[in-house]
Amino acid sequence: MSVTRADIEAALSRVALPDGRSLIEHDLIRALTVDNGVVRFVIEAPTPEVARQMGPLRDAAEKVVSELPGVSQATVALTAHGPAEKKPEPPSLKIGGHPKPQAGPTKPSGVKRILAIGSGKGGVGKSTVSSNLAVALARAGRRVGLLDADIYGPSQPRMMGINRRPASPDGKTIIPLHAHGVTLMSIGFMLEDGKAVVWRGPMLMGALQQMLGQVEWGELDVLLVDLPPGTGDVQLTLCTKSELTGAIVVSTPQDVALIDARKALDMFDTLKTPVLGLIENMSMFVCPDCGSEHQIFGQGGVAAEAEKLGVPLLGALPIDLDTRLAGDGGTPIAAGDGPMAEAYARIADGLIKGGMA
């Protein structure tokens, strides 16, 4: 004779709680199954405290079901319904705010050198140069960090192919991200995609102070700082509040770019930050079909400026479609092979041999 679900529920209706109502009346039976005479079900108490007092009731329920004809085994579990265990919320990590007072210029612990990469104006490829130079230095065996300090237009998350929020164990310390052998931090990691930064100067200065001082950069041979274009608050804060090794200025060869590049050079001179060299970007275009060279933005303007200032011309980089595609794709061209990777490797080698990186 096989036992039915109705038989079991009828037996359980005889097992009463202290108030006189049965397990069935209280609707405490869950997951009732019958399989070839083996009966399993769960008694779900309303709270963990009640469940701790229901051991005898569970035994009684198991006994009455076991005694039914056709039941070879009865297994009863006792559990409790209650609120899910509340997981601790991750600490709040906020970027931006008024900077904290500091006695003088500082440098993150473990970082040997800080190089600022600046430009007088936007659109000269400064961020592309920064990301590729960082990767080239890492491939040359240096321990490299890259700080995207272009607060209003952070592009390193896209160029380095990584965009997730950094972790923080305590709401203060920031654990940076890593890509292509480079330790990386950007304000872009802290913002929603497409979200504009609408901050006044003090908040910019506070954010830069946090990204320099609160990030666990670890042991680095060199930290590259990709500056915003121009000569504003971020540049002033970096040059006066951190121990900069020096600056590299990126420009295209045409006169209108050089006018602004000279302003950047003058700013670094005013702030007593040594300019370690200039990089001419978009120096020429090499036709992929015939191999002829075209100086779209003029020729030799940055080299002439470097000679005038008595600083090295660190490199001249052509306009290159693959460089743009690689940056948009999140893998800087310096991470691969080819003429452009070799060009960045030569600049990196020059910085290393010159003791700048």
PDB file of C-alpha atoms in Angstrom, residues 40-222:
ATOM      1  CA  ARG A  40      10.886  14.151   3.282  1.00  0.00           C
ATOM      2  CA  PHE A  41       9.667  17.561   4.373  1.00  0.00           C
ATOM      3  CA  VAL A  42      10.750  20.728   6.158  1.00  0.00           C
ATOM      4  CA  ILE A  43       9.156  22.448   9.149  1.00  0.00           C
ATOM      5  CA  GLU A  44       9.746  26.171   8.726  1.00  0.00           C
ATOM      6  CA  ALA A  45       9.478  28.098  11.973  1.00  0.00           C
ATOM      7  CA  PRO A  46       8.565  31.812  11.845  1.00  0.00           C
ATOM      8  CA  THR A  47      11.794  32.918  13.558  1.00  0.00           C
ATOM      9  CA  PRO A  48      15.117  31.361  14.584  1.00  0.00           C
ATOM     10  CA  GLU A  49      14.121  31.766  18.239  1.00  0.00           C
ATOM     11  CA  VAL A  50      10.930  29.693  17.746  1.00  0.00           C
ATOM     12  CA  ALA A  51      12.856  27.069  15.758  1.00  0.00           C
ATOM     13  CA  ARG A  52      15.188  26.487  18.701  1.00  0.00           C
ATOM     14  CA  GLN A  53      12.151  25.465  20.796  1.00  0.00           C
ATOM     15  CA  MET A  54      10.582  23.170  18.193  1.00  0.00           C
ATOM     16  CA  GLY A  55      12.890  20.152  18.454  1.00  0.00           C
ATOM     17  CA  PRO A  56      10.300  17.963  20.246  1.00  0.00           C
ATOM     18  CA  LEU A  57       7.669  19.022  17.680  1.00  0.00           C
ATOM     19  CA  ARG A  58       9.932  17.955  14.829  1.00  0.00           C
ATOM     20  CA  ASP A  59      10.455  14.555  16.508  1.00  0.00           C
ATOM     21  CA  ALA A  60       6.703  14.138  16.949  1.00  0.00           C
ATOM     22  CA  ALA A  61       6.050  14.957  13.291  1.00  0.00           C
ATOM     23  CA  GLU A  62       8.663  12.477  12.172  1.00  0.00           C
ATOM     24  CA  LYS A  63       7.176   9.785  14.412  1.00  0.00           C
ATOM     25  CA  VAL A  64       3.562  10.108  13.237  1.00  0.00           C
ATOM     26  CA  VAL A  65       4.623  10.039   9.571  1.00  0.00           C
ATOM     27  CA  SER A  66       6.948   7.061  10.087  1.00  0.00           C
ATOM     28  CA  GLU A  67       4.077   5.071  11.568  1.00  0.00           C
ATOM     29  CA  LEU A  68       1.887   5.473   8.491  1.00  0.00           C
ATOM     30  CA  PRO A  69       1.374   2.335   6.384  1.00  0.00           C
ATOM     31  CA  GLY A  70       3.582   2.406   3.298  1.00  0.00           C
ATOM     32  CA  VAL A  71       6.220   4.725   4.808  1.00  0.00           C
ATOM     33  CA  SER A  72       9.658   3.116   4.951  1.00  0.00           C
ATOM     34  CA  GLN A  73      11.535   6.228   6.060  1.00  0.00           C
ATOM     35  CA  ALA A  74      10.665   9.749   7.192  1.00  0.00           C
ATOM     36  CA  THR A  75      13.159  12.605   7.237  1.00  0.00           C
ATOM     37  CA  VAL A  76      12.204  15.968   8.710  1.00  0.00           C
ATOM     38  CA  ALA A  77      14.339  19.113   8.710  1.00  0.00           C
ATOM     39  CA  LEU A  78      13.696  22.104  10.942  1.00  0.00           C
ATOM     40  CA  THR A  79      14.507  25.570   9.663  1.00  0.00           C
ATOM     41  CA  ALA A  80      13.474  29.148  10.300  1.00  0.00           C
ATOM     42  CA  HIS A  81      12.187  31.937   8.139  1.00  0.00           C
ATOM     43  CA  GLY A  82      13.751  35.263   8.927  1.00  0.00           C
ATOM     44  CA  PRO A  83      15.503  38.258   7.444  1.00  0.00           C
ATOM     45  CA  ALA A  84      18.543  37.531   5.293  1.00  0.00           C
ATOM     46  CA  GLU A  85      21.832  38.152   6.926  1.00  0.00           C
ATOM     47  CA  LYS A  86      22.796  41.707   6.190  1.00  0.00           C
ATOM     48  CA  LYS A  87      26.120  41.935   4.486  1.00  0.00           C
ATOM     49  CA  PRO A  88      28.310  44.839   5.442  1.00  0.00           C
ATOM     50  CA  GLU A  89      28.216  47.602   2.875  1.00  0.00           C
ATOM     51  CA  PRO A  90      31.463  48.345   1.106  1.00  0.00           C
ATOM     52  CA  PRO A  91      33.143  51.445   2.440  1.00  0.00           C
ATOM     53  CA  SER A  92      32.241  54.668   0.706  1.00  0.00           C
ATOM     54  CA  LEU A  93      35.049  55.940  -1.490  1.00  0.00           C
ATOM     55  CA  LYS A  94      34.641  59.532  -2.599  1.00  0.00           C
ATOM     56  CA  ILE A  95      36.962  61.435  -4.878  1.00  0.00           C
ATOM     57  CA  GLY A  96      37.084  65.230  -4.915  1.00  0.00           C
ATOM     58  CA  GLY A  97      36.807  67.845  -2.211  1.00  0.00           C
ATOM     59  CA  HIS A  98      38.976  70.485  -0.631  1.00  0.00           C
ATOM     60  CA  PRO A  99      42.623  69.431  -0.389  1.00  0.00           C
ATOM     61  CA  LYS A 100      44.134  68.742   2.982  1.00  0.00           C
ATOM     62  CA  PRO A 101      46.964  70.952   4.228  1.00  0.00           C
ATOM     63  CA  GLN A 102      50.442  69.552   3.763  1.00  0.00           C
ATOM     64  CA  ALA A 103      53.780  70.877   4.948  1.00  0.00           C
ATOM     65  CA  GLY A 104      55.502  70.707   1.577  1.00  0.00           C
ATOM     66  CA  PRO A 105      55.857  68.733  -1.654  1.00  0.00           C
ATOM     67  CA  THR A 106      55.450  65.003  -1.161  1.00  0.00           C
ATOM     68  CA  LYS A 107      55.877  61.827  -3.164  1.00  0.00           C
ATOM     69  CA  PRO A 108      53.923  58.565  -2.775  1.00  0.00           C
ATOM     70  CA  SER A 109      55.782  55.996  -0.734  1.00  0.00           C
ATOM     71  CA  GLY A 110      57.679  53.567  -2.970  1.00  0.00           C
ATOM     72  CA  VAL A 111      57.610  55.801  -6.064  1.00  0.00           C
ATOM     73  CA  LYS A 112      61.127  56.774  -7.198  1.00  0.00           C
ATOM     74  CA  ARG A 113      60.286  59.307  -9.910  1.00  0.00           C
ATOM     75  CA  ILE A 114      57.260  61.299 -11.044  1.00  0.00           C
ATOM     76  CA  LEU A 115      57.143  62.527 -14.627  1.00  0.00           C
ATOM     77  CA  ALA A 116      54.435  64.966 -15.709  1.00  0.00           C
ATOM     78  CA  ILE A 117      53.376  64.740 -19.353  1.00  0.00           C
ATOM     79  CA  GLY A 118      51.793  68.006 -20.430  1.00  0.00           C
ATOM     80  CA  SER A 119      50.807  70.068 -23.428  1.00  0.00           C
ATOM     81  CA  GLY A 120      49.787  73.648 -24.016  1.00  0.00           C
ATOM     82  CA  LYS A 121      46.579  72.674 -25.794  1.00  0.00           C
ATOM     83  CA  GLY A 122      44.304  69.745 -26.365  1.00  0.00           C
ATOM     84  CA  GLY A 123      44.226  67.548 -29.431  1.00  0.00           C
ATOM     85  CA  VAL A 124      47.970  66.972 -29.759  1.00  0.00           C
ATOM     86  CA  GLY A 125      47.843  63.313 -28.658  1.00  0.00           C
ATOM     87  CA  LYS A 126      49.248  63.776 -25.168  1.00  0.00           C
ATOM     88  CA  SER A 127      47.156  60.983 -23.631  1.00  0.00           C
ATOM     89  CA  THR A 128      48.017  58.610 -26.474  1.00  0.00           C
ATOM     90  CA  VAL A 129      51.704  59.342 -25.918  1.00  0.00           C
ATOM     91  CA  SER A 130      51.285  58.859 -22.147  1.00  0.00           C
ATOM     92  CA  SER A 131      49.627  55.448 -22.391  1.00  0.00           C
ATOM     93  CA  ASN A 132      52.035  54.121 -25.015  1.00  0.00           C
ATOM     94  CA  LEU A 133      55.085  55.454 -23.218  1.00  0.00           C
ATOM     95  CA  ALA A 134      53.926  53.803 -19.998  1.00  0.00           C
ATOM     96  CA  VAL A 135      53.499  50.463 -21.784  1.00  0.00           C
ATOM     97  CA  ALA A 136      56.859  50.824 -23.552  1.00  0.00           C
ATOM     98  CA  LEU A 137      58.617  51.488 -20.244  1.00  0.00           C
ATOM     99  CA  ALA A 138      56.897  48.471 -18.684  1.00  0.00           C
ATOM    100  CA  ARG A 139      58.005  46.280 -21.597  1.00  0.00           C
ATOM    101  CA  ALA A 140      61.549  47.544 -21.007  1.00  0.00           C
ATOM    102  CA  GLY A 141      61.390  46.118 -17.491  1.00  0.00           C
ATOM    103  CA  ARG A 142      60.519  49.226 -15.506  1.00  0.00           C
ATOM    104  CA  ARG A 143      57.864  49.257 -12.778  1.00  0.00           C
ATOM    105  CA  VAL A 144      55.475  51.874 -14.134  1.00  0.00           C
ATOM    106  CA  GLY A 145      52.417  53.696 -12.867  1.00  0.00           C
ATOM    107  CA  LEU A 146      50.110  55.919 -14.926  1.00  0.00           C
ATOM    108  CA  LEU A 147      47.935  58.544 -13.259  1.00  0.00           C
ATOM    109  CA  ASP A 148      45.251  60.005 -15.502  1.00  0.00           C
ATOM    110  CA  ALA A 149      45.032  63.523 -14.046  1.00  0.00           C
ATOM    111  CA  ASP A 150      42.957  64.880 -16.938  1.00  0.00           C
ATOM    112  CA  ILE A 151      39.973  65.268 -14.605  1.00  0.00           C
ATOM    113  CA  TYR A 152      37.573  66.787 -17.134  1.00  0.00           C
ATOM    114  CA  GLY A 153      38.427  64.400 -19.953  1.00  0.00           C
ATOM    115  CA  PRO A 154      39.835  61.121 -18.598  1.00  0.00           C
ATOM    116  CA  SER A 155      40.685  58.878 -21.546  1.00  0.00           C
ATOM    117  CA  GLN A 156      43.104  56.340 -20.077  1.00  0.00           C
ATOM    118  CA  PRO A 157      40.379  53.846 -19.071  1.00  0.00           C
ATOM    119  CA  ARG A 158      39.462  53.492 -22.763  1.00  0.00           C
ATOM    120  CA  MET A 159      43.029  53.570 -24.067  1.00  0.00           C
ATOM    121  CA  MET A 160      44.274  51.033 -21.519  1.00  0.00           C
ATOM    122  CA  GLY A 161      41.226  48.806 -21.975  1.00  0.00           C
ATOM    123  CA  ILE A 162      40.078  48.715 -18.377  1.00  0.00           C
ATOM    124  CA  ASN A 163      37.134  50.413 -16.709  1.00  0.00           C
ATOM    125  CA  ARG A 164      35.937  49.229 -13.349  1.00  0.00           C
ATOM    126  CA  ARG A 165      35.769  50.853  -9.948  1.00  0.00           C
ATOM    127  CA  PRO A 166      38.914  50.437  -7.835  1.00  0.00           C
ATOM    128  CA  ALA A 167      38.540  48.616  -4.538  1.00  0.00           C
ATOM    129  CA  SER A 168      38.942  50.273  -1.155  1.00  0.00           C
ATOM    130  CA  PRO A 169      39.341  48.215   2.019  1.00  0.00           C
ATOM    131  CA  ASP A 170      38.568  51.125   4.345  1.00  0.00           C
ATOM    132  CA  GLY A 171      36.956  53.918   2.316  1.00  0.00           C
ATOM    133  CA  LYS A 172      40.262  55.812   2.238  1.00  0.00           C
ATOM    134  CA  THR A 173      42.957  53.632   0.698  1.00  0.00           C
ATOM    135  CA  ILE A 174      42.500  53.142  -3.057  1.00  0.00           C
ATOM    136  CA  ILE A 175      43.692  49.941  -4.726  1.00  0.00           C
ATOM    137  CA  PRO A 176      44.723  50.819  -8.290  1.00  0.00           C
ATOM    138  CA  LEU A 177      43.998  48.746 -11.376  1.00  0.00           C
ATOM    139  CA  HIS A 178      46.507  47.082 -13.689  1.00  0.00           C
ATOM    140  CA  ALA A 179      46.695  46.746 -17.462  1.00  0.00           C
ATOM    141  CA  HIS A 180      49.497  45.884 -19.914  1.00  0.00           C
ATOM    142  CA  GLY A 181      52.027  45.782 -17.078  1.00  0.00           C
ATOM    143  CA  VAL A 182      51.102  49.274 -15.864  1.00  0.00           C
ATOM    144  CA  THR A 183      49.599  50.274 -12.504  1.00  0.00           C
ATOM    145  CA  LEU A 184      46.746  52.598 -13.347  1.00  0.00           C
ATOM    146  CA  MET A 185      44.484  55.156 -11.679  1.00  0.00           C
ATOM    147  CA  SER A 186      42.008  57.543 -13.301  1.00  0.00           C
ATOM    148  CA  ILE A 187      39.105  59.685 -12.173  1.00  0.00           C
ATOM    149  CA  GLY A 188      37.270  57.936 -15.009  1.00  0.00           C
ATOM    150  CA  PHE A 189      37.116  54.774 -12.905  1.00  0.00           C
ATOM    151  CA  MET A 190      35.055  56.622 -10.320  1.00  0.00           C
ATOM    152  CA  LEU A 191      32.446  58.073 -12.696  1.00  0.00           C
ATOM    153  CA  GLU A 192      29.501  56.700 -14.632  1.00  0.00           C
ATOM    154  CA  ASP A 193      30.135  56.443 -18.354  1.00  0.00           C
ATOM    155  CA  GLY A 194      29.347  59.791 -19.974  1.00  0.00           C
ATOM    156  CA  LYS A 195      29.099  61.603 -16.642  1.00  0.00           C
ATOM    157  CA  ALA A 196      30.586  65.091 -16.692  1.00  0.00           C
ATOM    158  CA  VAL A 197      32.842  66.408 -13.938  1.00  0.00           C
ATOM    159  CA  VAL A 198      31.489  69.786 -12.856  1.00  0.00           C
ATOM    160  CA  TRP A 199      33.967  70.828 -10.189  1.00  0.00           C
ATOM    161  CA  ARG A 200      35.622  74.017  -9.082  1.00  0.00           C
ATOM    162  CA  GLY A 201      39.373  74.322  -8.582  1.00  0.00           C
ATOM    163  CA  PRO A 202      39.540  73.172  -4.960  1.00  0.00           C
ATOM    164  CA  MET A 203      37.763  69.905  -5.798  1.00  0.00           C
ATOM    165  CA  LEU A 204      40.187  69.263  -8.656  1.00  0.00           C
ATOM    166  CA  MET A 205      43.101  69.885  -6.328  1.00  0.00           C
ATOM    167  CA  GLY A 206      41.601  67.588  -3.686  1.00  0.00           C
ATOM    168  CA  ALA A 207      41.033  64.815  -6.219  1.00  0.00           C
ATOM    169  CA  LEU A 208      44.612  65.001  -7.454  1.00  0.00           C
ATOM    170  CA  GLN A 209      45.888  64.935  -3.873  1.00  0.00           C
ATOM    171  CA  GLN A 210      43.803  61.816  -3.194  1.00  0.00           C
ATOM    172  CA  MET A 211      44.945  60.008  -6.328  1.00  0.00           C
ATOM    173  CA  LEU A 212      48.566  60.697  -5.461  1.00  0.00           C
ATOM    174  CA  GLY A 213      48.428  60.120  -1.710  1.00  0.00           C
ATOM    175  CA  GLN A 214      45.655  57.580  -1.107  1.00  0.00           C
ATOM    176  CA  VAL A 215      46.391  55.172  -3.964  1.00  0.00           C
ATOM    177  CA  GLU A 216      48.506  52.138  -3.066  1.00  0.00           C
ATOM    178  CA  TRP A 217      50.960  52.619  -5.928  1.00  0.00           C
ATOM    179  CA  GLY A 218      53.430  50.109  -4.544  1.00  0.00           C
ATOM    180  CA  GLU A 219      57.080  50.085  -5.592  1.00  0.00           C
ATOM    181  CA  LEU A 220      57.443  52.017  -8.867  1.00  0.00           C
ATOM    182  CA  ASP A 221      60.470  53.126 -10.832  1.00  0.00           C
ATOM    183  CA  VAL A 222      58.432  55.887 -12.415  1.00  0.00           C
TER     184      VAL A 222
END
